[in-house]
CSV table of C-alpha atoms in Angstrom, one decimal:
chain,number,residue,atom,x,y,z
A,106,ASN,CA,-7.6,6.6,-79.9
A,107,ALA,CA,-9.1,3.9,-77.7
A,108,GLY,CA,-5.6,2.6,-76.8
A,109,VAL,CA,-5.8,-1.0,-75.6
A,110,THR,CA,-9.2,-2.6,-75.3
A,111,GLN,CA,-10.1,-5.9,-73.7
A,112,THR,CA,-13.3,-8.0,-73.8
A,113,PRO,CA,-15.0,-9.2,-71.7
A,114,LYS,CA,-14.5,-7.2,-68.5
A,115,PHE,CA,-15.9,-9.9,-66.3
A,116,GLN,CA,-16.3,-13.7,-66.8
A,117,VAL,CA,-17.3,-16.6,-64.6
A,118,LEU,CA,-16.5,-20.1,-65.8
A,119,LYS,CA,-17.0,-23.6,-64.5
A,120,THR,CA,-14.0,-25.9,-64.3
A,121,GLY,CA,-13.3,-27.5,-67.7
A,122,GLN,CA,-15.0,-24.8,-69.7
A,123,SER,CA,-13.1,-22.9,-72.4
A,124,MET,CA,-13.0,-19.3,-73.4
A,125,THR,CA,-11.0,-16.7,-75.3
A,126,LEU,CA,-10.0,-13.3,-74.0
A,127,GLN,CA,-9.8,-10.6,-76.7
A,128,CYS,CA,-7.4,-7.7,-76.9
A,129,ALA,CA,-6.9,-5.0,-79.5
A,130,GLN,CA,-4.7,-2.0,-79.8
A,131,ASP,CA,-5.0,1.0,-82.2
A,132,MET,CA,-1.5,2.5,-81.6
A,133,ASN,CA,0.3,0.5,-84.3
A,134,HIS,CA,2.5,-1.1,-81.8
A,135,ASN,CA,4.6,-4.2,-82.8
A,136,SER,CA,4.7,-5.9,-79.5
A,137,MET,CA,1.8,-7.2,-77.4
A,138,TYR,CA,1.7,-9.0,-74.0
A,139,TRP,CA,-0.7,-11.0,-71.8
A,140,TYR,CA,-0.2,-10.9,-68.0
A,141,ARG,CA,-2.1,-12.2,-65.0
A,142,GLN,CA,-2.2,-10.4,-61.7
A,143,ASP,CA,-2.8,-12.2,-58.4
A,144,PRO,CA,-2.7,-10.7,-54.9
A,145,GLY,CA,0.8,-10.4,-53.6
A,146,MET,CA,2.3,-11.5,-56.9
A,147,GLY,CA,2.5,-8.5,-59.0
A,148,LEU,CA,2.0,-9.1,-62.8
A,149,ARG,CA,3.3,-12.3,-64.3
A,150,LEU,CA,3.9,-12.7,-68.1
A,151,ILE,CA,1.9,-15.5,-69.7
A,152,TYR,CA,2.8,-15.0,-73.4
A,153,TYR,CA,4.0,-12.2,-75.6
A,154,SER,CA,4.2,-11.4,-79.3
A,155,ALA,CA,7.2,-9.4,-80.2
A,156,SER,CA,5.9,-8.8,-83.7
A,157,GLU,CA,3.0,-9.9,-86.0
A,158,GLY,CA,3.4,-13.6,-86.7
A,159,THR,CA,5.5,-14.5,-83.7
A,160,THR,CA,4.5,-15.6,-80.2
A,161,ASP,CA,6.7,-16.7,-77.2
A,162,LYS,CA,6.1,-18.1,-73.8
A,163,GLY,CA,6.5,-16.0,-70.7
A,164,GLU,CA,6.9,-17.0,-67.0
A,165,VAL,CA,3.5,-18.9,-66.6
A,166,PRO,CA,2.3,-20.2,-70.0
A,167,ASN,CA,0.9,-23.6,-68.9
A,168,GLY,CA,-2.9,-23.9,-69.5
A,169,TYR,CA,-3.0,-21.1,-72.0
A,170,ASN,CA,-2.6,-20.5,-75.8
A,171,VAL,CA,-2.4,-17.3,-77.8
A,172,SER,CA,-3.0,-16.1,-81.3
A,173,ARG,CA,-1.6,-12.9,-82.9
A,174,LEU,CA,-4.4,-12.5,-85.4
A,175,ASN,CA,-2.9,-9.4,-87.0
A,176,LYS,CA,-1.0,-6.4,-85.9
A,177,ARG,CA,-3.9,-5.1,-83.8
A,178,GLU,CA,-5.2,-8.2,-82.1
A,179,PHE,CA,-3.8,-10.7,-79.6
A,180,SER,CA,-6.1,-13.2,-78.0
A,181,LEU,CA,-5.6,-15.5,-75.0
A,182,ARG,CA,-7.4,-18.9,-74.9
A,183,LEU,CA,-8.1,-21.1,-71.9
A,184,GLU,CA,-8.9,-24.6,-73.3
A,185,SER,CA,-10.0,-26.2,-70.0
A,186,ALA,CA,-10.3,-23.7,-67.2
A,187,ALA,CA,-9.1,-24.5,-63.7
A,188,PRO,CA,-9.7,-22.7,-60.4
A,189,SER,CA,-6.0,-21.8,-60.3
A,190,GLN,CA,-6.6,-19.6,-63.4
A,191,THR,CA,-8.9,-17.3,-61.4
A,192,SER,CA,-7.2,-14.0,-61.8
A,193,VAL,CA,-7.2,-10.6,-63.4
A,194,TYR,CA,-5.8,-10.7,-66.9
A,195,PHE,CA,-4.2,-7.7,-68.5
A,196,CYS,CA,-3.2,-7.2,-72.1
A,197,ALA,CA,-0.5,-4.6,-73.0
A,198,SER,CA,1.2,-3.3,-76.1
A,199,ARG,CA,4.6,-1.7,-76.3
A,200,VAL,CA,6.3,1.1,-78.0
A,201,LEU,CA,10.0,1.4,-78.1
A,202,ALA,CA,10.8,5.1,-78.8
A,203,GLY,CA,13.9,7.0,-77.6
A,204,GLY,CA,14.6,4.4,-74.9
A,205,ASN,CA,11.3,5.0,-73.2
A,206,ASN,CA,10.2,1.4,-73.7
A,207,GLU,CA,6.6,2.1,-72.4
A,208,GLN,CA,3.9,-0.5,-72.2
A,209,PHE,CA,0.3,0.5,-72.4
A,210,PHE,CA,-2.2,-1.6,-70.5
A,211,GLY,CA,-5.8,-2.4,-71.1
A,212,PRO,CA,-8.5,-2.2,-68.3
A,213,GLY,CA,-8.3,-5.9,-67.5
A,214,THR,CA,-10.6,-9.0,-67.6
A,215,ARG,CA,-11.6,-10.4,-64.2
A,216,LEU,CA,-12.0,-14.1,-64.5
A,217,THR,CA,-13.4,-16.5,-61.9
A,218,VAL,CA,-13.3,-20.2,-62.4
A,219,LEU,CA,-15.6,-22.2,-60.1
B,269,THR,CA,10.1,-17.1,-57.7
B,270,GLN,CA,9.8,-13.4,-58.1
B,271,LEU,CA,12.9,-11.8,-59.8
B,272,LEU,CA,12.0,-8.4,-58.2
B,273,GLU,CA,11.0,-7.9,-54.6
B,274,GLN,CA,9.4,-4.7,-53.4
B,275,SER,CA,9.3,-3.4,-49.9
B,276,PRO,CA,7.3,-2.5,-48.0
B,277,GLN,CA,4.3,-4.5,-49.3
B,278,PHE,CA,1.8,-2.1,-47.6
B,279,LEU,CA,2.3,1.5,-46.5
B,280,SER,CA,-0.2,3.8,-44.8
B,281,ILE,CA,0.9,7.3,-44.0
B,282,GLN,CA,-0.5,10.8,-43.2
B,283,GLU,CA,-0.7,13.5,-45.8
B,284,GLY,CA,2.5,15.5,-45.9
B,285,GLU,CA,4.8,12.7,-44.9
B,286,ASN,CA,7.7,11.5,-47.0
B,287,LEU,CA,8.2,7.8,-48.0
B,288,THR,CA,10.5,5.5,-50.0
B,289,VAL,CA,9.6,2.3,-51.8
B,290,TYR,CA,12.3,-0.2,-52.7
B,291,CYS,CA,12.6,-2.6,-55.6
B,292,ASN,CA,15.4,-5.2,-55.3
B,293,SER,CA,16.8,-8.0,-57.4
B,294,SER,CA,19.9,-10.2,-57.7
B,295,SER,CA,19.5,-9.9,-61.5
B,296,VAL,CA,20.6,-7.2,-63.9
B,297,PHE,CA,18.1,-5.4,-66.1
B,298,SER,CA,18.5,-3.3,-69.1
B,299,SER,CA,15.8,-0.9,-67.9
B,300,LEU,CA,13.7,-0.4,-64.8
B,301,GLN,CA,10.2,1.0,-64.9
B,302,TRP,CA,7.8,2.2,-62.2
B,303,TYR,CA,4.0,2.0,-62.7
B,304,ARG,CA,1.1,3.2,-60.7
B,305,GLN,CA,-2.2,1.2,-60.7
B,306,GLU,CA,-5.5,2.3,-59.4
B,307,PRO,CA,-8.3,-0.2,-58.4
B,308,GLY,CA,-10.1,-1.7,-61.4
B,309,GLU,CA,-7.6,-0.3,-63.9
B,310,GLY,CA,-4.4,-1.3,-65.7
B,311,PRO,CA,-1.0,0.0,-64.6
B,312,VAL,CA,0.2,3.3,-66.0
B,313,LEU,CA,3.8,4.1,-66.6
B,314,LEU,CA,5.4,6.8,-64.4
B,315,VAL,CA,9.1,6.6,-65.4
B,316,THR,CA,11.7,4.5,-67.2
B,317,VAL,CA,15.4,4.5,-66.0
B,318,VAL,CA,18.1,2.9,-68.1
B,319,THR,CA,21.5,4.0,-66.9
B,320,GLY,CA,23.1,2.7,-63.6
B,321,GLY,CA,23.0,5.5,-61.0
B,322,GLU,CA,20.3,7.5,-63.0
B,323,VAL,CA,18.0,9.7,-61.0
B,324,LYS,CA,14.8,11.1,-62.5
B,325,LYS,CA,12.3,13.5,-60.9
B,326,LEU,CA,8.6,13.7,-61.7
B,327,LYS,CA,7.2,16.6,-59.6
B,328,ARG,CA,7.3,15.2,-56.0
B,329,LEU,CA,8.4,11.7,-57.1
B,330,THR,CA,12.1,10.9,-57.3
B,331,PHE,CA,13.3,7.6,-59.0
B,332,GLN,CA,16.8,6.1,-58.8
B,333,PHE,CA,18.3,3.2,-60.6
B,334,GLY,CA,21.1,1.4,-58.7
B,335,ASP,CA,24.6,1.6,-59.9
B,336,ALA,CA,24.7,-2.1,-60.8
B,337,ARG,CA,21.2,-1.9,-62.5
B,338,LYS,CA,19.8,-4.5,-60.0
B,339,ASP,CA,17.6,-2.3,-57.8
B,340,SER,CA,15.7,0.9,-57.7
B,341,SER,CA,13.9,3.2,-55.3
B,342,LEU,CA,10.9,5.6,-55.5
B,343,HIS,CA,10.8,8.5,-53.1
B,344,ILE,CA,7.7,10.6,-52.6
B,345,THR,CA,8.0,14.0,-50.9
B,346,ALA,CA,5.0,15.5,-49.1
B,347,ALA,CA,2.6,12.7,-50.0
B,348,GLN,CA,-1.0,13.6,-51.0
B,349,PRO,CA,-4.2,11.5,-51.0
B,350,GLY,CA,-4.0,11.5,-54.8
B,351,ASP,CA,-0.8,9.4,-54.5
B,352,THR,CA,-2.8,6.5,-53.1
B,353,GLY,CA,-2.5,3.4,-55.3
B,354,LEU,CA,-0.4,0.3,-56.1
B,355,TYR,CA,3.1,1.0,-57.1
B,356,LEU,CA,4.8,-1.6,-59.3
B,357,CYS,CA,8.4,-1.8,-60.5
B,358,ALA,CA,9.3,-3.8,-63.6
B,359,GLY,CA,12.6,-4.8,-64.9
B,360,GLY,CA,13.2,-5.1,-68.7
B,361,ARG,CA,15.3,-7.8,-70.3
B,362,GLY,CA,15.0,-8.2,-74.1
B,363,ASN,CA,11.4,-8.3,-75.0
B,364,GLN,CA,10.2,-9.4,-71.5
B,365,PHE,CA,9.3,-7.4,-68.4
B,366,TYR,CA,9.5,-8.8,-64.9
B,367,PHE,CA,7.2,-7.1,-62.4
B,368,GLY,CA,7.8,-6.7,-58.7
B,369,THR,CA,5.3,-7.8,-56.0
B,370,GLY,CA,3.9,-4.3,-55.6
B,371,THR,CA,3.6,-1.7,-52.8
B,372,SER,CA,0.1,-0.6,-51.8
B,373,LEU,CA,0.2,3.0,-50.6
B,374,THR,CA,-2.6,4.7,-48.7
B,375,VAL,CA,-2.2,8.4,-47.9
B,376,ILE,CA,-4.6,9.5,-45.2
B,377,PRO,CA,-5.9,13.1,-45.4
């Protein structure tokens, strides 16, 4: 089991460029999440998908779009990148078993917008 | 505005010392989780607490959920260099999780 995988690991964009961050999980989890992590801010939820075919906004959705392509894959798109979107992006999937409610995180994508 | 505030933000201690990290909120959560994150990696779950007043132990780590389910603490006994990392609390509400600001712990050999 690879768990949660993310591509790319690093990316540098110029202001105004677009890109898609890919995430896939092989644990058959229903729920998937996109977070961003900035210094001193912890992780903030951008979008989530509680189940295949549904997506919902989190705390900081502006400037982003998502697609739940199938049960395994959940992508995050930046249509017109801005320097304020420089961050580390984490994808997570979630199991709800016996009240454990655990999220499994990918290794992250480090994005710099110039 | 962060729903969960952690303190202290940074902590540097000698090996063998004890420490406590706090996670506070004015909001009620259905569950409270603690994660540890190492540089260049994603967070890894340490524990989930769901009942007010609940205490869980994981070797030298003790986790407590406040009676009102608004706050939590993590206590480490006899810290070791392997405990070094970023500790994050996260409150669960429905399908969403709200993360704290994080506590960066360094244990000096």
